[in-house]
Coordinates of C-alpha atoms and ligand atoms in Angstrom, one line a residue:
X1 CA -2.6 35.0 7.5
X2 CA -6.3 35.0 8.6
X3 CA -7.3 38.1 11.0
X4 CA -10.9 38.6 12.5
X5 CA -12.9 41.7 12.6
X6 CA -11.7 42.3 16.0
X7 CA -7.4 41.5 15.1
X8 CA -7.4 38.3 16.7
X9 CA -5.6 35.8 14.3
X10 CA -7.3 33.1 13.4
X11 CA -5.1 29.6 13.0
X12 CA -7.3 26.8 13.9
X13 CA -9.9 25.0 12.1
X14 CA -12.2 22.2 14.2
X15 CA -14.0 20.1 11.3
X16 CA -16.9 18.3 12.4
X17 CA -17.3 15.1 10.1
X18 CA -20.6 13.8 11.2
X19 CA -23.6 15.5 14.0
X20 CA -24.3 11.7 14.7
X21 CA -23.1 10.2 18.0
X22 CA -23.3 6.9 19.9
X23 CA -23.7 8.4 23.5
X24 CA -26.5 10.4 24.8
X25 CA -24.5 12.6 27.0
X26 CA -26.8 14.7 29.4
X27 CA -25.0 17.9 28.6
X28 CA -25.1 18.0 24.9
X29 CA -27.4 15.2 23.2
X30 CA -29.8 13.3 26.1
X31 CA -32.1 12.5 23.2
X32 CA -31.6 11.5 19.3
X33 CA -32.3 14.6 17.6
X34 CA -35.6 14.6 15.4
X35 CA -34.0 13.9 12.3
X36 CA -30.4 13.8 11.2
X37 CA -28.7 15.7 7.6
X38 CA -29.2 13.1 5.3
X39 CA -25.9 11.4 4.8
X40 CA -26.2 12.7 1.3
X41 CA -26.2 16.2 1.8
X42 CA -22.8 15.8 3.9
X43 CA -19.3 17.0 2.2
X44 CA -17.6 14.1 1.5
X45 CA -14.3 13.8 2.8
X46 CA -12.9 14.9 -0.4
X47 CA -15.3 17.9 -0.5
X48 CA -14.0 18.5 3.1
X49 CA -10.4 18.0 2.3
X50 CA -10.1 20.8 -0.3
X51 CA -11.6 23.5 1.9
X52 CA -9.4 22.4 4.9
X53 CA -6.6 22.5 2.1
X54 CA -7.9 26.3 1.5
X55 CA -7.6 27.3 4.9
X56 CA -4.2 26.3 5.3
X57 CA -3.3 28.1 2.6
X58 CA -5.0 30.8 3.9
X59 CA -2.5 30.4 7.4
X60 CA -4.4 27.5 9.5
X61 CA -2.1 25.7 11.6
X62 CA -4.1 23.7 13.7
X63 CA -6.8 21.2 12.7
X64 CA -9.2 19.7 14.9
X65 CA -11.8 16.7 13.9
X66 CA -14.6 16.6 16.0
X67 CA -18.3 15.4 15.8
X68 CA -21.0 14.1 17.0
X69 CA -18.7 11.2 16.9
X70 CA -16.1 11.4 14.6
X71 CA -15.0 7.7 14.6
X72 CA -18.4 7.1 13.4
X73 CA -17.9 8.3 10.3
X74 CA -16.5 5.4 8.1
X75 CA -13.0 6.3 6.2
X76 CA -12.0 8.5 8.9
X77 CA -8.1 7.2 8.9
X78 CA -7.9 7.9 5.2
X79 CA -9.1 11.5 5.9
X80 CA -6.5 11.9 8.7
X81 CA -4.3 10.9 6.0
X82 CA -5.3 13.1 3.4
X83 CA -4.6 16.0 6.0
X84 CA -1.4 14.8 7.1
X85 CA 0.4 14.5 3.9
X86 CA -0.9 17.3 2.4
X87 CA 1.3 18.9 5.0
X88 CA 3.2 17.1 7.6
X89 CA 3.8 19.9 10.2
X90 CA 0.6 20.3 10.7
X91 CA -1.1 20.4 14.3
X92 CA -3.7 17.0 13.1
X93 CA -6.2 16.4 16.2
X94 CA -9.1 14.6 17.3
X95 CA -11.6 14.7 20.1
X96 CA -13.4 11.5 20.6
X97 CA -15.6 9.8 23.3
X98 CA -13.1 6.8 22.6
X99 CA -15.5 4.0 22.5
X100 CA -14.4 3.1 19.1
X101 CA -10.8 3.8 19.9
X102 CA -10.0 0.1 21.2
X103 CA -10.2 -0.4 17.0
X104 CA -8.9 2.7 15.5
X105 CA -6.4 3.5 17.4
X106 CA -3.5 2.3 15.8
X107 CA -5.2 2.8 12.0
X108 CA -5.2 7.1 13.3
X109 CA -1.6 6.7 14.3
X110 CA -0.3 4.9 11.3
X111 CA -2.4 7.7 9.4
X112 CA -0.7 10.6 11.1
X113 CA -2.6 11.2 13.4
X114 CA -0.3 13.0 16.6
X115 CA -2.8 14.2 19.7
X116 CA -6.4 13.0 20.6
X117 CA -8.5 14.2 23.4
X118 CA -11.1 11.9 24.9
X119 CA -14.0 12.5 27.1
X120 CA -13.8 10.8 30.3
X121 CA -16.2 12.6 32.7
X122 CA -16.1 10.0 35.4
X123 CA -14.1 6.6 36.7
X124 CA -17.4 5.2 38.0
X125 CA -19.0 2.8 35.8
X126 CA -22.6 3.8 37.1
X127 CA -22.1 7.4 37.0
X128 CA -20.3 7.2 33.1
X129 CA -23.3 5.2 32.3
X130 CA -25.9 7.8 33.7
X131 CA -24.0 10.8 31.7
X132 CA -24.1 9.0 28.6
X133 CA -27.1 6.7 29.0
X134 CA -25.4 3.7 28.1
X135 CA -22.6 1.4 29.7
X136 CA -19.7 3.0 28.4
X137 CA -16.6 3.6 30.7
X138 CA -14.7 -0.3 29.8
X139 CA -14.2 0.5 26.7
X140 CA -13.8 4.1 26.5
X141 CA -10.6 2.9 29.4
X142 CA -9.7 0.4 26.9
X143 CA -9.6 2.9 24.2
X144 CA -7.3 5.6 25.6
X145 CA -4.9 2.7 26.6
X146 CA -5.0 1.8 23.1
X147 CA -4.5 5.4 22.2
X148 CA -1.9 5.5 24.3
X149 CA -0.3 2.2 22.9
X150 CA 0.1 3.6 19.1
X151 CA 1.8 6.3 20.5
X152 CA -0.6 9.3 20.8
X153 CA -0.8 12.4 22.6
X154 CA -3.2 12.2 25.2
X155 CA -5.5 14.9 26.7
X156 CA -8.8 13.9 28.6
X157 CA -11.9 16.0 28.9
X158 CA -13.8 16.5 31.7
X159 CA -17.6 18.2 31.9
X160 CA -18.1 18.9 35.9
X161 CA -21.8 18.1 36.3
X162 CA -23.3 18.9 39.7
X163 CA -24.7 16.2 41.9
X164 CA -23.3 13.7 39.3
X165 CA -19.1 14.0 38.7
X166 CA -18.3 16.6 41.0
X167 CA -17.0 14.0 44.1
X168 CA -14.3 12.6 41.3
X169 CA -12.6 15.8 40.3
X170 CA -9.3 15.0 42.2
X171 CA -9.9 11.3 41.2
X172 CA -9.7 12.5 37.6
X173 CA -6.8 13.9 38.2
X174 CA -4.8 11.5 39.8
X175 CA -5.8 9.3 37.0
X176 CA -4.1 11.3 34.2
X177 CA -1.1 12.0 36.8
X178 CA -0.5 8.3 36.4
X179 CA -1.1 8.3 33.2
X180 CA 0.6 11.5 32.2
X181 CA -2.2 12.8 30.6
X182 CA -3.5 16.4 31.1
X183 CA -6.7 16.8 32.4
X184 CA -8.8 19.5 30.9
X185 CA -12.2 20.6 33.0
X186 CA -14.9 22.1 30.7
X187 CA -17.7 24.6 32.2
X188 CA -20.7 23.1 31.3
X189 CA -21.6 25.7 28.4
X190 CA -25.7 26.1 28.6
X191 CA -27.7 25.2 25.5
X192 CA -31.2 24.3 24.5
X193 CA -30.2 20.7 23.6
X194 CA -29.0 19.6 26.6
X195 CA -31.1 17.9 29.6
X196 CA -32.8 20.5 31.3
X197 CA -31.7 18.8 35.2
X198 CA -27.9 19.6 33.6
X199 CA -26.1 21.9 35.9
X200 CA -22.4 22.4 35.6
X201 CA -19.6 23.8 38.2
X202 CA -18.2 27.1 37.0
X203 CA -14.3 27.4 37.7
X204 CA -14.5 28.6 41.0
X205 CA -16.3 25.5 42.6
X206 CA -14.1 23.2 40.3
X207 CA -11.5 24.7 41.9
X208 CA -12.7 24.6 45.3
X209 CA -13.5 20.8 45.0
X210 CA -9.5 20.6 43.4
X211 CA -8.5 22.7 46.8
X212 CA -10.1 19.9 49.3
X213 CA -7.3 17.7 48.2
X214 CA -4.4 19.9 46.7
X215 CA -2.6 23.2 46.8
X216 CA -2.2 24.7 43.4
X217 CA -1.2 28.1 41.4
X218 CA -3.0 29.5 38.9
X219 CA -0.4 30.1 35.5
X220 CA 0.3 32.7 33.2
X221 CA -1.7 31.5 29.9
X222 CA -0.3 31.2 26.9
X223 CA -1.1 32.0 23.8
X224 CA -4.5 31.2 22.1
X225 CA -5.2 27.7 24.4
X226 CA -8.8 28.0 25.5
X227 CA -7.6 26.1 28.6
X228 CA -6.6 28.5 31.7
X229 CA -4.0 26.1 33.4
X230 CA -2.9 25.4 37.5
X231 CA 0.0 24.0 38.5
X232 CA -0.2 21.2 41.6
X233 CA 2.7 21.2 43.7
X234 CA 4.0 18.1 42.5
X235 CA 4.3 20.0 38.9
X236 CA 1.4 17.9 37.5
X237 CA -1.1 21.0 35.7
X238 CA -4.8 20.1 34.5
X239 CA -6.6 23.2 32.7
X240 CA -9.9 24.3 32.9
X241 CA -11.9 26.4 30.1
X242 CA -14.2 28.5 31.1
X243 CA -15.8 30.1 28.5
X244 CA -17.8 32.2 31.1
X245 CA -15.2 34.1 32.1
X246 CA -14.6 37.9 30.4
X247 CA -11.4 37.1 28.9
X248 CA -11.9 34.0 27.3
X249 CA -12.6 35.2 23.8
X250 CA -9.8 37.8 23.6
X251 CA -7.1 35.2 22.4
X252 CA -10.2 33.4 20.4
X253 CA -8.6 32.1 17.5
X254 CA -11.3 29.0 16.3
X255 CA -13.7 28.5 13.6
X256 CA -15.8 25.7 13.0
X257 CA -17.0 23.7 9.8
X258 CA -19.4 21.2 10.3
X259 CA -20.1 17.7 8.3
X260 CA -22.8 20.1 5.5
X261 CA -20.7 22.6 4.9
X262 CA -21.8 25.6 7.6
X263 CA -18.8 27.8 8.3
X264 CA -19.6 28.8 12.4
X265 CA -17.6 31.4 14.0
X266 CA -18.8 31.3 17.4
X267 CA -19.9 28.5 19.2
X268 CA -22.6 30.5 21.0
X269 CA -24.6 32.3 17.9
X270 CA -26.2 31.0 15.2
X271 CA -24.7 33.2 12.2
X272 CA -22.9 31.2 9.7
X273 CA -22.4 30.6 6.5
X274 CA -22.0 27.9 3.8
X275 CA -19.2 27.0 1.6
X276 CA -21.1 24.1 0.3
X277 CA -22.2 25.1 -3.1
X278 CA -18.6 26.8 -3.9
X279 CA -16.6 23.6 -2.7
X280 CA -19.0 21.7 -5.0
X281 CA -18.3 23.9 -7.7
X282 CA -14.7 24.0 -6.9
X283 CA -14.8 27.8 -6.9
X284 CA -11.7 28.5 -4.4
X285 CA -12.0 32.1 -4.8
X286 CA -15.1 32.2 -4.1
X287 CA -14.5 29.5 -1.0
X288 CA -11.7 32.0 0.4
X289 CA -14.1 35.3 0.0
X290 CA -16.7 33.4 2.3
X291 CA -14.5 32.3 4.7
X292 CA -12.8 36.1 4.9
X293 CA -16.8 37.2 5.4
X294 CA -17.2 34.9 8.4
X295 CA -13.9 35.9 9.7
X296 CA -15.2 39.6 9.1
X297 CA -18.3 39.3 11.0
X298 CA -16.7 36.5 14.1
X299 CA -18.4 38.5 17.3
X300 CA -16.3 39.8 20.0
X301 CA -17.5 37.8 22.8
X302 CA -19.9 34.6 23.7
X303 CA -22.9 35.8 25.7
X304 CA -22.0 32.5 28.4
X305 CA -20.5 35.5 30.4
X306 CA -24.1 37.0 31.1
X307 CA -26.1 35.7 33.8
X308 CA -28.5 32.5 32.4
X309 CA -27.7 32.8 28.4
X310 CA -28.3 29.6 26.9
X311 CA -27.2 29.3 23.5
X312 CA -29.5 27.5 20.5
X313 CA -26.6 26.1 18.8
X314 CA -26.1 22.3 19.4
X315 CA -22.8 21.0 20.1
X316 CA -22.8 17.6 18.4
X317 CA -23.5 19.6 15.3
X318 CA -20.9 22.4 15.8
X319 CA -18.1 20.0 17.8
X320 CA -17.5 21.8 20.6
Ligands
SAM401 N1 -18.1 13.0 20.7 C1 -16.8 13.6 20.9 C2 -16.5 13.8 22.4 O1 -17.5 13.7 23.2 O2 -15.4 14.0 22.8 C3 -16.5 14.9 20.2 C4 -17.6 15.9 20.1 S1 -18.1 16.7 21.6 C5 -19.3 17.8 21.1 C6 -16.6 17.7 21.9 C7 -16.5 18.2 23.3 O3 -17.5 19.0 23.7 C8 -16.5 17.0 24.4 O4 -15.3 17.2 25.1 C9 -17.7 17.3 25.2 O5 -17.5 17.0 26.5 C10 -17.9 18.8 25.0 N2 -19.2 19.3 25.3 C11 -20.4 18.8 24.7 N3 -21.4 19.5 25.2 C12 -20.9 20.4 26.1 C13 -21.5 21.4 26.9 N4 -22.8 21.6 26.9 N5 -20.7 22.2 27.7 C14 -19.4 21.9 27.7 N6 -18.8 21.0 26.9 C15 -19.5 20.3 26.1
SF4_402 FE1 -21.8 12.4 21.7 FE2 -19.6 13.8 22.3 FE3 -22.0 14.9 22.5 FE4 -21.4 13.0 24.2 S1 -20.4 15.0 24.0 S2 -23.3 13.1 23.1 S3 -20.1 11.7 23.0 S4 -21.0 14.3 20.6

């Protein structure tokens, strides 16, 4: 079992397999960065593989790929594979912008793949286009129908911008009621990559905007989930995470690897630490030791809960 500095446990690893992405989402990449990792100082998926394998050895339950845009990454079905046979209980997920999904889809699912959450920040062509300066919402629709097709577990993601998605929050939601997806609403976290006109809703004004159309209770949460979740009267509950609150790191139980190797175990600071050069050597010890380090030294808290922090990591490179 993996326990932090602080006693939380720590079950779930998010992998991100590439920092590259083809949107330019206002809130996390407006512009291509100034240079990409070289492709060939990535992990391969191999590389990846045996430190994922590590880690559930070590007690990690949950697995999460992520990106940039993970479907990006060429292969990506065999690496879903990989994971899932190496052991088939397994939580195996994926958080895409589903552009490439329309394709893939049914390649994940016949890989093993069980739950995917896409990003769907609005239903309005125009405004979907204007968060992630290109024409995008077609086929991301056509996607999560195909996701939906092979079978997947469906959650949808939801970044409340102000002025540009924040008249479609109950629209989003009566979407996934139809659908009988869940509906998660994400504080815009603040970071220095993001457009600087990028303003999010905090919890309380999502809430108020959810109010104007629906009565709802706020639910006891439940174990580690970052997502605090309310209940509609109907029974239909969407979450929202809201990693500006005080108690959202106390159940923290996340670390991150990204596509070079960086083990990162807060979102918002920049400490880290490779495991590159000991998964090259295929020096598992010495793998563990630095991932029992990083778990050592995971801080307490975010600093999103004091006023105006904006944190320098970016999140196409850590995945969210
Ligand atoms: N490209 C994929 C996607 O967009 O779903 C996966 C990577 S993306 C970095 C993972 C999640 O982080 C997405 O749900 C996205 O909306 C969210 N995200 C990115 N930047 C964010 C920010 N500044 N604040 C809150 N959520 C953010
Ligand atoms: Fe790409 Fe996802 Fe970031 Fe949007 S949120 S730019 S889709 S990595």
């Amino acid at each position: 079992m993996l326990i932090d500095g602080h006693g939380r446990k720590v079950d779930y690893l998010r992998v991100s397999v590439t920092e590259r992405c083809n949107f330019r989402c206002q809130y996390c990449m407006p512009e291509k960065p100034f240079s990409w990792v070289p492709r060939e100082e990535l992990l391969s998926y191999e590389e990846l593989f045996e430190f994922i394998k590590v880690s559930i050895d070590e007690g990690v339950k949950k697995v999460r790929i992520t990106g940039g845009e993970p479907l990006l990454r060429e292969g990506l079905d065999s690496f879903i594979k990989m994971i899932s046979t190496y052991k088939d209980d397994i939580d195996l997920a994926l958080t895409t912008n589903g552009f490439l999904l329309p394709k893939s889809a049914q390649k994940l699912a016949d890989a093993g793949l069980k739950r995917i959450n896409v990003s769907l920040d609005s239903l309005k062509p125009d405004v979907a286009a204007k968060v992630a300066q290109k024409d995008v919402l077609k086929t991301v629709l056509k996607g999560i129908q195909a996701a939906d097709d092979a079978g997947l577990k469906i959650k949808i993601n939801c970044v409340p911008m102000k002025g540009i998605n924040d008249n479609e929050l109950v629209d989003i939601i009566d979407f996934c009621k139809e659908k009988g997806y869940q509906v998660r609403f994400i504080e815009y976290m603040e970071n220095d990559h993001a457009s600087k006109y990028a303003k999010g809703l905090n919890s309380e004004e999502i809430q108020e905007l959810i109010k104007k159309s629906y009565n709802f209770e706020k639910l006891e949460r439940e174990g580690s989930s970052p997502s605090q979740e309310y209940k509609l009267e109907d029974g239909y509950v969407f979450g929202i995470i809201e990693p500006h609150k005080d108690d959202f790191c106390a159940t923290c139980n996340r670390i991150r690897l990204t596509a070079s190797g960086v083990l990162i175990p807060c979102l918002y600071y920049e400490d880290a630490q490779s495991i590159k050069e000991a998964i090259k050597n295929k020096d598992i010890p010495k793998a563990v030791a630095i991932l029992k380090d990083v778990l050592a030294n995971k801080p307490e808290k975010n600093k999103w809960t004091e006023d105006s922090e904006v944190s320098a990591r970016a999140f196409y490179e850590t995945g969210g």
